[in-house]
N, CA and C atoms as an extended XYZ file, in Angstrom:
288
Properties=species:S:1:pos:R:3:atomname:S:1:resname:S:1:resid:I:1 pbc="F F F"
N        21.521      -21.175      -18.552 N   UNK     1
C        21.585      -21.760      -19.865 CA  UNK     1
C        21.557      -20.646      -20.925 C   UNK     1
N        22.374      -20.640      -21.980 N   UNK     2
C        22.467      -19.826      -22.903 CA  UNK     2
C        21.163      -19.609      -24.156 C   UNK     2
N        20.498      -19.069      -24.507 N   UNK     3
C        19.392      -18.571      -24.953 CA  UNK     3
C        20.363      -18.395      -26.396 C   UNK     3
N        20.639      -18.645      -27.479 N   UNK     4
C        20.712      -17.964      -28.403 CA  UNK     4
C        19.289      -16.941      -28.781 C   UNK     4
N        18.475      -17.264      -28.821 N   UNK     5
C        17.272      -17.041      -29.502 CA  UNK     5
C        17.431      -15.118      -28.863 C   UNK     5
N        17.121      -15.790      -27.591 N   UNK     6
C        17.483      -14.145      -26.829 CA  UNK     6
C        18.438      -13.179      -26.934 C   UNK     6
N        19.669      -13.954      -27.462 N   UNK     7
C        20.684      -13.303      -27.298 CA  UNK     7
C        20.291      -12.284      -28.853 C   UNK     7
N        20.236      -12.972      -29.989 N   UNK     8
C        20.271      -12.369      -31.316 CA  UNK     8
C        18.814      -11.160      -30.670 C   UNK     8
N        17.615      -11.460      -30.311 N   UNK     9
C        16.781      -10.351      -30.157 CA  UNK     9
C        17.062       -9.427      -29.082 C   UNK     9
N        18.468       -9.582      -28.104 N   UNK    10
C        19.112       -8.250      -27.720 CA  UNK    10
C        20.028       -7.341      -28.601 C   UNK    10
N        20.767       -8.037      -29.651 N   UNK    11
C        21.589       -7.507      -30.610 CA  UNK    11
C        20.593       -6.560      -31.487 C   UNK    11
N        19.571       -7.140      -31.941 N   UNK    12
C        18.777       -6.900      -33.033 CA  UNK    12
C        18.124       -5.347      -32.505 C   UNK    12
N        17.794       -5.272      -31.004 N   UNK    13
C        16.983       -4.389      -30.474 CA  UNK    13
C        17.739       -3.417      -30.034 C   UNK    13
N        19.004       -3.678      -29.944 N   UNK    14
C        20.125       -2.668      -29.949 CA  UNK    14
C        20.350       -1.818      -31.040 C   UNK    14
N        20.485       -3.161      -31.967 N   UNK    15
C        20.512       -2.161      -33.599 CA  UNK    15
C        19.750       -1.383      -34.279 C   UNK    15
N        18.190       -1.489      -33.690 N   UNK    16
C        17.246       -0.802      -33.957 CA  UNK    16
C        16.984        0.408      -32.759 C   UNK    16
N        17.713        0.246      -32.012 N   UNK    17
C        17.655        1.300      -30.933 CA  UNK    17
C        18.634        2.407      -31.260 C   UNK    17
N        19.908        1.770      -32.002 N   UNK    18
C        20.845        3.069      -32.609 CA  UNK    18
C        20.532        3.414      -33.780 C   UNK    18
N        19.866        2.857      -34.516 N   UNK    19
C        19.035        3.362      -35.758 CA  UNK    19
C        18.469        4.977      -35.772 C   UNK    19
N        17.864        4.469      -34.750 N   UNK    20
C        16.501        5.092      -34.205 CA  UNK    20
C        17.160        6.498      -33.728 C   UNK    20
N        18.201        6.648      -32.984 N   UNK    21
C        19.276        7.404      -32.555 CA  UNK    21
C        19.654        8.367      -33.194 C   UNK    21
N        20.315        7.667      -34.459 N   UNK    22
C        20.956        8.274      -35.532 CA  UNK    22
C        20.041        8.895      -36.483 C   UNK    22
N        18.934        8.538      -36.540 N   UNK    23
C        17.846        8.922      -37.235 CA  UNK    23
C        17.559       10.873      -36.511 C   UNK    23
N        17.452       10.367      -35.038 N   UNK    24
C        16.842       11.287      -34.514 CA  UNK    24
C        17.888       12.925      -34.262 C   UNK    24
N        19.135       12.190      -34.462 N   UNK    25
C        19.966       12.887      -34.175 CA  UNK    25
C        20.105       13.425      -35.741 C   UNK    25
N        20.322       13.573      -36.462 N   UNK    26
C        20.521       13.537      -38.027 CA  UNK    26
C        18.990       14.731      -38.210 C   UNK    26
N        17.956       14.604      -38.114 N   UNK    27
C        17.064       15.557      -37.902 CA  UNK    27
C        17.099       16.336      -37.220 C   UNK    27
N        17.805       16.760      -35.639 N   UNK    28
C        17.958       17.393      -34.806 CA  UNK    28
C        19.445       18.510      -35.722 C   UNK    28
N        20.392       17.876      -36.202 N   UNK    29
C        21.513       19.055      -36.534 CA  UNK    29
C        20.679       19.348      -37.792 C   UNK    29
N        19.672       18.907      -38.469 N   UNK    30
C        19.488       19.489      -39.738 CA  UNK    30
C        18.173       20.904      -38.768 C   UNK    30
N        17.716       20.321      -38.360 N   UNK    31
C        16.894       21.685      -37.584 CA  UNK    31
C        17.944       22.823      -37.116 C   UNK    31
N        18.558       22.031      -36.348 N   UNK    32
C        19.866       23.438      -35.871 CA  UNK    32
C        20.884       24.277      -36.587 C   UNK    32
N        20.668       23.469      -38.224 N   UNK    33
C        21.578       24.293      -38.767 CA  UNK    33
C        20.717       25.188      -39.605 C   UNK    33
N        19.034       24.666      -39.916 N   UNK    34
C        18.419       25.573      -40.303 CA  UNK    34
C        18.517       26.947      -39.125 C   UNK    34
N        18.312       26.674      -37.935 N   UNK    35
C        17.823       27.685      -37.015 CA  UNK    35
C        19.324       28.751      -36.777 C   UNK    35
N        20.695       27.865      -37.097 N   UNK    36
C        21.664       28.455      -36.891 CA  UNK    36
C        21.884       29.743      -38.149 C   UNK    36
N        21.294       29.407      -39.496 N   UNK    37
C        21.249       30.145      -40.391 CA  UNK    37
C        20.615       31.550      -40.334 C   UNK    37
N        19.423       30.780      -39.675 N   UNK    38
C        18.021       31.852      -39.475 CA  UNK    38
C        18.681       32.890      -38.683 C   UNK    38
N        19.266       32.742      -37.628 N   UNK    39
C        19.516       33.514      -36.639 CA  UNK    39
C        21.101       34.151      -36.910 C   UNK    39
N        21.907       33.746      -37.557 N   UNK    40
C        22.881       34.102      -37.952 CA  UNK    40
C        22.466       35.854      -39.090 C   UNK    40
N        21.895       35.321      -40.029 N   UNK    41
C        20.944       36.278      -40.925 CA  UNK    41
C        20.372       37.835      -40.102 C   UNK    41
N        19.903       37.145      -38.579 N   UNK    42
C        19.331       38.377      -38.030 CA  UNK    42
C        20.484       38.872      -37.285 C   UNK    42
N        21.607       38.317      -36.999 N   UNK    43
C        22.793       38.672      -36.387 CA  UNK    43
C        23.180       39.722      -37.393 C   UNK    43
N        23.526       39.382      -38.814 N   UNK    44
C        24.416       40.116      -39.434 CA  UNK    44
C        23.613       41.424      -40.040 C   UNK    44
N        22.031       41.249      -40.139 N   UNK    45
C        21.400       42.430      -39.934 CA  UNK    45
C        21.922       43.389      -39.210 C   UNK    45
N        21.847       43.323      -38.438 N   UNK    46
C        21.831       44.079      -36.885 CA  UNK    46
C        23.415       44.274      -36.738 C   UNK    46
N        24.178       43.996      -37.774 N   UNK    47
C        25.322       44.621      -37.409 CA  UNK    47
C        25.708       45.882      -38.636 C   UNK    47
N        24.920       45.073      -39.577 N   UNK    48
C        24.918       46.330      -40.695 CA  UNK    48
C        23.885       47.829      -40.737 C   UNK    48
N        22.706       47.152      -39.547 N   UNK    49
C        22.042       48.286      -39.494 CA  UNK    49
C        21.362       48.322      -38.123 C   UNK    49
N        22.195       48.650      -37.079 N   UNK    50
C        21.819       48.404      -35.182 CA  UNK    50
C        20.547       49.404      -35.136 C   UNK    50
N        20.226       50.688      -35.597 N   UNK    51
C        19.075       51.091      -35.364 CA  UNK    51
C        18.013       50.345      -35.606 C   UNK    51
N        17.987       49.759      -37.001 N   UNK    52
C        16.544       49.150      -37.193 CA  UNK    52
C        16.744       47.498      -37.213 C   UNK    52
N        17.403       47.030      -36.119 N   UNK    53
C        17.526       45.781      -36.071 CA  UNK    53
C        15.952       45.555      -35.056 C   UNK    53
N        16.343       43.933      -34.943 N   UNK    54
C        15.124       43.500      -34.187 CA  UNK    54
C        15.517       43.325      -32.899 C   UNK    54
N        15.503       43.978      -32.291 N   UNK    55
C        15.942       43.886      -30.282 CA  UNK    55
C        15.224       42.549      -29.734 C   UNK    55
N        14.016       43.086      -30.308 N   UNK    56
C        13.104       41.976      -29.362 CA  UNK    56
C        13.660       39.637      -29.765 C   UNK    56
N        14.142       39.936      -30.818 N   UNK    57
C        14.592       38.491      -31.309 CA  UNK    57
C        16.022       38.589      -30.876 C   UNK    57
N        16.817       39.217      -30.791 N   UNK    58
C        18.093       39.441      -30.138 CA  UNK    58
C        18.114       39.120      -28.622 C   UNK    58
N        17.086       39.715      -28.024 N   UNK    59
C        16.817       39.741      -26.650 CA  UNK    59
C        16.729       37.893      -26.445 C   UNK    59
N        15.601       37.918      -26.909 N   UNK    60
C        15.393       36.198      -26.676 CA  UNK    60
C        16.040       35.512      -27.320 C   UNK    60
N        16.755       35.677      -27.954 N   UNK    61
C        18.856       34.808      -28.196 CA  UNK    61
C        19.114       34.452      -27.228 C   UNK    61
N        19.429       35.353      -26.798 N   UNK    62
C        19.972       35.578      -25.277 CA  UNK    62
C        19.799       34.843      -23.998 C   UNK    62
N        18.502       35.086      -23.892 N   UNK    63
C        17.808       33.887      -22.229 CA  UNK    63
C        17.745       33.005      -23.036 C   UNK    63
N        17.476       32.500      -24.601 N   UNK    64
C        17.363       31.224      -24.723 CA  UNK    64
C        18.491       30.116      -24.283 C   UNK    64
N        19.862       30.857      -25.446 N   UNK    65
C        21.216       30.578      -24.993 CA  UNK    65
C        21.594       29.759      -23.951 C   UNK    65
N        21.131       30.933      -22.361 N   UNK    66
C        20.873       30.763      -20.925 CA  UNK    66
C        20.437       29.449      -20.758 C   UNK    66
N        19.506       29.676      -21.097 N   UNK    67
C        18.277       28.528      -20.846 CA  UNK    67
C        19.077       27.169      -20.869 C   UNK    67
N        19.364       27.333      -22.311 N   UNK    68
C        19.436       25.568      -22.997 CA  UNK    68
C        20.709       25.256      -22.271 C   UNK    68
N        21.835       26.151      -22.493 N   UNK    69
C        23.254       26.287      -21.827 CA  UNK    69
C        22.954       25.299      -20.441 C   UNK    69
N        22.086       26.106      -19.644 N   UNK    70
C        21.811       25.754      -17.831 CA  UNK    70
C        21.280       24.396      -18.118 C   UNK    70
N        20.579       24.104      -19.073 N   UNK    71
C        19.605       22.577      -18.830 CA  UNK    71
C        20.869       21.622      -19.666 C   UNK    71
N        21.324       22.143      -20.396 N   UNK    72
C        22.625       21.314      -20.894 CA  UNK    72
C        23.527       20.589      -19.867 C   UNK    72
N        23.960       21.358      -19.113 N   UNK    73
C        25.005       21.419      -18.248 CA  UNK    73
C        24.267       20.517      -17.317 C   UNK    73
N        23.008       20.459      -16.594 N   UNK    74
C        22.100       19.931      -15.454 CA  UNK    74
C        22.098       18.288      -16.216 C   UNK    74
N        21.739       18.329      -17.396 N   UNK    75
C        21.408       16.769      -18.172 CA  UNK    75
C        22.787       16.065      -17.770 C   UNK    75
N        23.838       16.809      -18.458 N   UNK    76
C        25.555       15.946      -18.022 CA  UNK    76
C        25.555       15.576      -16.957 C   UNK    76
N        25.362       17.170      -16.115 N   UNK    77
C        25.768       16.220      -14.410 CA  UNK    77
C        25.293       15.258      -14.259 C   UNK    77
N        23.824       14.972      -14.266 N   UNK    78
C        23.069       14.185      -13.666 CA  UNK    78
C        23.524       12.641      -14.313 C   UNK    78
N        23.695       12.621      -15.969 N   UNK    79
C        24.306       11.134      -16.620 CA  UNK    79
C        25.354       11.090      -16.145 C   UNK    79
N        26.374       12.294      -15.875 N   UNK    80
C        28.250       11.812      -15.191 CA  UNK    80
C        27.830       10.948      -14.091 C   UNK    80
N        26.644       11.721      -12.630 N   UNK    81
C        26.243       11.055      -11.832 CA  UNK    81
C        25.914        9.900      -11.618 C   UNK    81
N        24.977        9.438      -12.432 N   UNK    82
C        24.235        8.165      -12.625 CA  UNK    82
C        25.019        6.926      -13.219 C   UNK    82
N        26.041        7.392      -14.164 N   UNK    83
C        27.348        6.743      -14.775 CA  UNK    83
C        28.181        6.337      -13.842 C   UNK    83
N        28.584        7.429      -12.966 N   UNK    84
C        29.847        6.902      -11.224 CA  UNK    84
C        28.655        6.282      -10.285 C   UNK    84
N        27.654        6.421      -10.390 N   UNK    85
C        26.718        5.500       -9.622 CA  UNK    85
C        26.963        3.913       -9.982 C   UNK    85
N        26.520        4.215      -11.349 N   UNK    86
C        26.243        2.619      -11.346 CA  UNK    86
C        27.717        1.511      -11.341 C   UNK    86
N        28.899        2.193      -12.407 N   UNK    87
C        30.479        1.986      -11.857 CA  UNK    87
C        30.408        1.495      -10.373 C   UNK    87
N        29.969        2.567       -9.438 N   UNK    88
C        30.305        1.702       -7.614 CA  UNK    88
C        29.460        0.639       -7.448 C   UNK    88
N        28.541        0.995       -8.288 N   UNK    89
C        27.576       -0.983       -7.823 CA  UNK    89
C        27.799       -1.785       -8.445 C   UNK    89
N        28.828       -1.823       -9.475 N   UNK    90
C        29.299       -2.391      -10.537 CA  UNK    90
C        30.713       -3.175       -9.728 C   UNK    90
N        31.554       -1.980       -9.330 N   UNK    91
C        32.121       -2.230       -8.416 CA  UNK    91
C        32.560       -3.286       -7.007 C   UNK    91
N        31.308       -2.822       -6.979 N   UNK    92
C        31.038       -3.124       -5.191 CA  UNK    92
C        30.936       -4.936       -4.991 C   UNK    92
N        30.299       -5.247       -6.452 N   UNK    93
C        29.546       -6.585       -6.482 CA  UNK    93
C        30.993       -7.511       -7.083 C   UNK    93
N        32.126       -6.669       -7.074 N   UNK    94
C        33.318       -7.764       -7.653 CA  UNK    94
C        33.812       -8.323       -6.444 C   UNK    94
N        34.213       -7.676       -5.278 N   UNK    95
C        34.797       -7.600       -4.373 CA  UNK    95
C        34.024       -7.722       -2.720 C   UNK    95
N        34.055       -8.914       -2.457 N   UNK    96
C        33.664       -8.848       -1.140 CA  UNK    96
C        33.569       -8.006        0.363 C   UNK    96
């Protein structure tokens, strides 16, 4: 039997779930473009003056880069994964 009642408080909880999203995401590029600035700044230091640049913040650019790059790449696989997962059980349940 059809629920309106339910149906509007899945819509509703959706809409507050991409809210919530967009919210979070919208704070996340405003952090990254502060941090992209910050670090851009110590980039162009260090090209105008490589002796007395900062190695040690350059250095950890670097493995961070690594870092996030490797856990980036690990997060996709695993949603591509879980995405062709659920597709075959999605699948599976059309067809006898």
């Amino acid at each position: 039997m059809f629920d309106a009642f339910a149906q509007w408080n899945r819509m509703l909880a959706a809409g507050a779930s991409l809210h919530t999203t967009s919210v979070h995401a919208a704070e996340t590029f405003g952090g990254a473009t502060k941090v992209v600035a910050a670090r851009g700044a110590i980039i162009g230091e260090a090209m105008q003056s490589p002796l007395t640049a900062d190695h040690a913040e350059l250095g950890r650019m670097i493995s961070e880069k690594i870092d996030t790059l490797s856990r980036a790449g690990a997060a996709a696989a695993t949603v591509w994964w879980d995405s062709q997962t659920a597709w075959m059980r999605h699948f599976s349940t059309l067809a006898p």
